[in-house]
């Protein structure tokens, strides 16, 4: 993943410029993970907690238990499970992503 040297590792949740903490289960060479990173960066998210499921099988199992899905990326904004890149980009197309990222919003992006 681009910029892995400066990414937050598991346990170091950072919110960046947008407000709510963003967590992404990912792998090193996942193109959808990179596209999610790019979209989040465009929205002002500078720090994402990346949980690299390719490094530890237990983390992939944790992801599957938590999300019910086995593909990456799996993205959380605060406590809200967004889903994968397609779900994230759909929120952006619908104009809901920015409000979901801002602090003080509920899990559906409403204030």
Coordinates of N, CA and C in Angstrom, one line a residue:
X1 N 0.8 -1.2 0.0 CA 0.0 0.0 0.0 C 0.9 1.2 0.0
X2 N 0.5 2.2 -0.7 CA 1.3 3.4 -0.8 C 1.4 4.1 0.6
X3 N 2.7 4.4 0.9 CA 2.9 5.1 2.1 C 2.8 4.3 3.4
X4 N 3.1 3.0 3.3 CA 3.0 2.1 4.4 C 3.9 2.5 5.5
X5 N 5.0 3.1 5.2 CA 6.0 3.4 6.2 C 5.4 4.4 7.3
X6 N 4.5 5.3 6.9 CA 4.0 6.2 7.8 C 2.6 6.0 8.2
X7 N 2.1 4.8 8.0 CA 0.7 4.5 8.3 C 0.6 4.1 9.8
X8 N -0.6 4.2 10.3 CA -0.9 3.8 11.7 C -1.1 2.3 11.7
X9 N -0.4 1.7 12.7 CA -0.6 0.2 12.9 C -1.8 0.0 13.8
X10 N -2.2 -1.2 13.9 CA -3.3 -1.7 14.7 C -3.1 -1.1 16.1
X11 N -4.2 -0.6 16.7 CA -4.2 0.0 18.0 C -3.9 1.5 18.1
X12 N -3.6 2.1 17.0 CA -3.3 3.5 17.0 C -4.3 4.2 16.1
X13 N -5.5 4.4 16.6 CA -6.6 5.0 15.8 C -6.3 6.5 15.7
X14 N -6.4 7.0 14.5 CA -6.2 8.4 14.2 C -7.3 8.8 13.3
X15 N -7.8 10.1 13.5 CA -8.9 10.5 12.7 C -8.5 11.4 11.6
X16 N -7.4 12.0 11.6 CA -7.0 12.9 10.5 C -7.8 14.2 10.5
X17 N -7.9 14.8 9.4 CA -8.5 16.1 9.3 C -10.1 16.1 9.3
X18 N -10.7 14.9 9.1 CA -12.1 14.9 8.8 C -12.9 14.7 10.1
X19 N -12.4 14.3 11.2 CA -13.2 14.2 12.4 C -13.3 12.8 13.0
X20 N -14.0 11.9 12.5 CA -14.1 10.6 13.0 C -13.0 9.7 12.7
X21 N -12.6 8.7 13.6 CA -11.6 7.8 13.3 C -12.0 6.9 12.1
X22 N -11.0 6.6 11.2 CA -11.3 5.7 10.1 C -10.4 4.5 10.2
X23 N -11.0 3.3 10.1 CA -10.3 2.1 10.2 C -10.5 1.3 8.9
X24 N -9.4 0.8 8.4 CA -9.6 0.0 7.1 C -8.8 -1.3 7.3
X25 N -9.5 -2.4 7.2 CA -8.9 -3.7 7.0 C -8.4 -3.8 5.6
X26 N -7.2 -4.1 5.4 CA -6.6 -4.1 4.0 C -5.5 -5.1 3.8
X27 N -5.0 -5.2 2.6 CA -3.7 -5.9 2.3 C -2.8 -5.0 1.6
X28 N -1.6 -5.4 1.4 CA -0.5 -4.6 0.8 C -0.8 -4.3 -0.6
X29 N -1.3 -5.2 -1.4 CA -1.4 -5.0 -2.8 C -2.8 -4.9 -3.4
X30 N -3.8 -4.5 -2.5 CA -5.2 -4.5 -2.9 C -5.5 -3.2 -3.7
X31 N -5.8 -3.2 -4.9 CA -6.1 -2.0 -5.7 C -7.3 -1.2 -5.1
X32 N -8.3 -1.9 -4.6 CA -9.5 -1.3 -4.0 C -9.1 -0.6 -2.7
X33 N -8.2 -1.1 -2.0 CA -7.7 -0.4 -0.8 C -7.0 0.9 -1.1
X34 N -6.2 0.9 -2.2 CA -5.6 2.1 -2.6 C -6.6 3.1 -3.1
X35 N -7.6 2.7 -3.8 CA -8.7 3.6 -4.3 C -9.4 4.2 -3.1
X36 N -9.7 3.4 -2.1 CA -10.3 3.9 -0.9 C -9.5 4.9 -0.2
X37 N -8.1 4.6 -0.1 CA -7.2 5.6 0.5 C -7.3 6.9 -0.3
X38 N -7.3 6.8 -1.6 CA -7.3 8.0 -2.5 C -8.6 8.8 -2.2
X39 N -9.7 8.2 -2.2 CA -11.0 8.9 -2.0 C -11.0 9.5 -0.6
X40 N -10.6 8.8 0.4 CA -10.6 9.3 1.8 C -9.6 10.6 1.8
X41 N -8.5 10.5 1.1 CA -7.6 11.6 1.1 C -8.2 12.8 0.5
X42 N -9.0 12.6 -0.6 CA -9.7 13.7 -1.2 C -10.7 14.4 -0.3
X43 N -11.2 13.6 0.6 CA -12.2 14.1 1.6 C -11.5 14.7 2.8
X44 N -10.2 14.7 2.9 CA -9.5 15.3 4.0 C -9.1 14.4 5.1
X45 N -9.2 13.1 4.9 CA -8.8 12.1 5.9 C -7.3 11.9 5.7
X46 N -6.5 12.3 6.7 CA -5.1 12.2 6.6 C -4.5 11.0 7.3
X47 N -5.2 10.4 8.2 CA -4.7 9.3 8.9 C -5.8 8.2 9.0
X48 N -5.4 7.0 8.5 CA -6.3 5.9 8.6 C -5.6 4.8 9.3
X49 N -6.3 4.1 10.3 CA -5.7 3.0 10.9 C -5.9 1.8 10.0
X50 N -4.8 1.3 9.5 CA -4.8 0.2 8.5 C -4.5 -1.1 9.3
X51 N -5.4 -2.0 9.2 CA -5.2 -3.3 9.8 C -4.9 -4.3 8.7
X52 N -3.7 -4.7 8.6 CA -3.2 -5.5 7.5 C -3.5 -7.0 7.8
X53 N -4.5 -7.4 7.1 CA -4.9 -8.8 7.3 C -4.0 -9.8 6.6
X54 N -3.2 -9.3 5.7 CA -2.3 -10.3 5.0 C -1.1 -10.6 5.9
X55 N -0.9 -9.8 7.0 CA 0.3 -10.1 7.9 C -0.1 -11.1 8.9
X56 N -1.3 -11.2 9.4 CA -1.7 -12.1 10.4 C -3.1 -12.7 10.1
X57 N -3.1 -14.0 10.0 CA -4.4 -14.6 9.7 C -5.5 -14.3 10.8
X58 N -5.1 -14.2 12.0 CA -6.1 -13.9 13.1 C -6.8 -12.5 12.8
X59 N -6.1 -11.6 12.2 CA -6.7 -10.3 11.9 C -7.8 -10.4 10.8
X60 N -7.5 -11.3 9.8 CA -8.5 -11.6 8.8 C -9.8 -12.2 9.4
X61 N -9.5 -13.1 10.4 CA -10.7 -13.8 11.0 C -11.4 -12.7 11.9
X62 N -10.7 -11.9 12.5 CA -11.3 -10.8 13.3 C -12.2 -9.9 12.4
X63 N -11.7 -9.6 11.2 CA -12.4 -8.8 10.2 C -13.7 -9.5 9.8
X64 N -13.6 -10.8 9.5 CA -14.7 -11.6 9.1 C -15.8 -11.7 10.2
X65 N -15.3 -11.9 11.4 CA -16.2 -11.9 12.6 C -16.9 -10.6 12.8
X66 N -16.2 -9.5 12.6 CA -16.7 -8.2 12.9 C -17.6 -7.7 11.7
X67 N -17.3 -8.0 10.5 CA -18.1 -7.5 9.3 C -19.0 -8.5 8.6
X68 N -18.7 -9.8 8.8 CA -19.4 -10.8 8.1 C -19.0 -10.9 6.6
X69 N -17.9 -10.2 6.3 CA -17.3 -10.2 4.9 C -15.9 -10.7 5.0
X70 N -15.4 -11.2 3.8 CA -14.0 -11.7 3.8 C -13.1 -11.0 2.8
X71 N -13.7 -10.0 2.1 CA -12.9 -9.3 1.1 C -12.4 -7.9 1.7
X72 N -11.3 -7.4 1.1 CA -10.8 -6.1 1.6 C -11.0 -5.1 0.4
X73 N -11.1 -3.9 0.8 CA -11.0 -3.3 2.1 C -12.4 -3.5 2.8
X74 N -12.3 -3.4 4.1 CA -13.5 -3.3 4.9 C -13.2 -2.0 5.8
X75 N -14.1 -1.0 5.7 CA -13.9 0.3 6.2 C -14.9 0.6 7.3
X76 N -14.4 1.2 8.3 CA -15.2 1.7 9.4 C -15.0 3.2 9.5
X77 N -16.0 4.0 9.7 CA -15.9 5.4 10.0 C -16.6 5.6 11.3
X78 N -15.8 5.9 12.4 CA -16.3 5.8 13.7 C -16.7 4.4 14.0
X79 N -17.9 4.2 14.5 CA -18.5 2.8 14.7 C -19.3 2.3 13.6
X80 N -19.4 3.1 12.5 CA -20.3 2.7 11.4 C -19.5 1.9 10.4
X81 N -19.9 0.7 10.1 CA -19.3 -0.2 9.0 C -19.8 0.3 7.7
X82 N -18.9 0.9 6.9 CA -19.2 1.4 5.6 C -19.3 0.2 4.6
X83 N -18.4 -0.7 4.7 CA -18.3 -1.8 3.8 C -17.0 -1.7 3.0
X84 N -17.0 -2.0 1.7 CA -15.8 -2.0 0.9 C -15.7 -0.7 0.1
X85 N -14.9 -0.7 -0.9 CA -14.6 0.5 -1.7 C -15.9 0.9 -2.5
X86 N -16.6 -0.1 -3.0 CA -17.8 0.2 -3.7 C -18.9 0.9 -2.8
X87 N -19.0 0.5 -1.6 CA -19.9 1.1 -0.7 C -19.4 2.6 -0.3
X88 N -18.1 2.7 -0.1 CA -17.6 4.0 0.1 C -17.8 5.0 -1.0
X89 N -17.5 4.6 -2.2 CA -17.7 5.4 -3.4 C -19.2 5.7 -3.6
X90 N -20.1 4.8 -3.3 CA -21.5 5.0 -3.4 C -22.0 6.1 -2.4
X91 N -21.4 6.1 -1.2 CA -21.7 7.2 -0.3 C -21.3 8.5 -0.8
X92 N -20.1 8.5 -1.5 CA -19.6 9.8 -2.1 C -20.5 10.2 -3.2
X93 N -20.9 9.3 -4.1 CA -21.8 9.7 -5.2 C -23.2 10.2 -4.7
X94 N -23.6 9.7 -3.6 CA -24.9 10.1 -3.0 C -24.8 11.4 -2.1
X95 N -23.6 11.9 -2.0 CA -23.3 13.1 -1.2 C -23.4 12.9 0.3
X96 N -23.2 11.6 0.8 CA -23.3 11.3 2.2 C -22.0 11.1 2.9
X97 N -20.9 10.9 2.1 CA -19.6 10.6 2.8 C -19.1 11.7 3.6
X98 N -19.1 12.9 3.2 CA -18.6 14.0 3.9 C -19.3 14.2 5.3
X99 N -20.6 14.1 5.3 CA -21.3 14.3 6.6 C -21.0 13.1 7.5
X100 N -20.8 11.9 7.0 CA -20.5 10.7 7.8 C -19.1 10.9 8.4
X101 N -18.2 11.5 7.7 CA -16.8 11.7 8.2 C -16.7 12.8 9.3
X102 N -17.6 13.7 9.3 CA -17.6 14.8 10.2 C -18.0 14.3 11.6
X103 N -17.3 14.9 12.6 CA -17.6 14.6 14.0 C -19.0 15.1 14.3
X104 N -19.7 14.4 15.2 CA -21.0 14.8 15.6 C -22.2 14.3 14.8
X105 N -21.9 13.4 13.9 CA -22.9 12.8 13.0 C -23.3 11.4 13.5
X106 N -24.5 11.0 13.2 CA -24.8 9.6 13.6 C -24.3 8.6 12.5
X107 N -24.6 7.4 12.6 CA -24.1 6.3 11.8 C -24.5 6.4 10.3
X108 N -25.6 7.2 10.1 CA -26.1 7.4 8.7 C -25.7 8.7 8.1
X109 N -24.9 9.5 8.8 CA -24.5 10.8 8.3 C -25.4 11.9 8.6
X110 N -26.5 11.7 9.4 CA -27.4 12.8 9.7 C -26.9 13.5 11.0
X111 N -27.2 14.8 11.0 CA -26.8 15.5 12.2 C -27.9 15.6 13.2

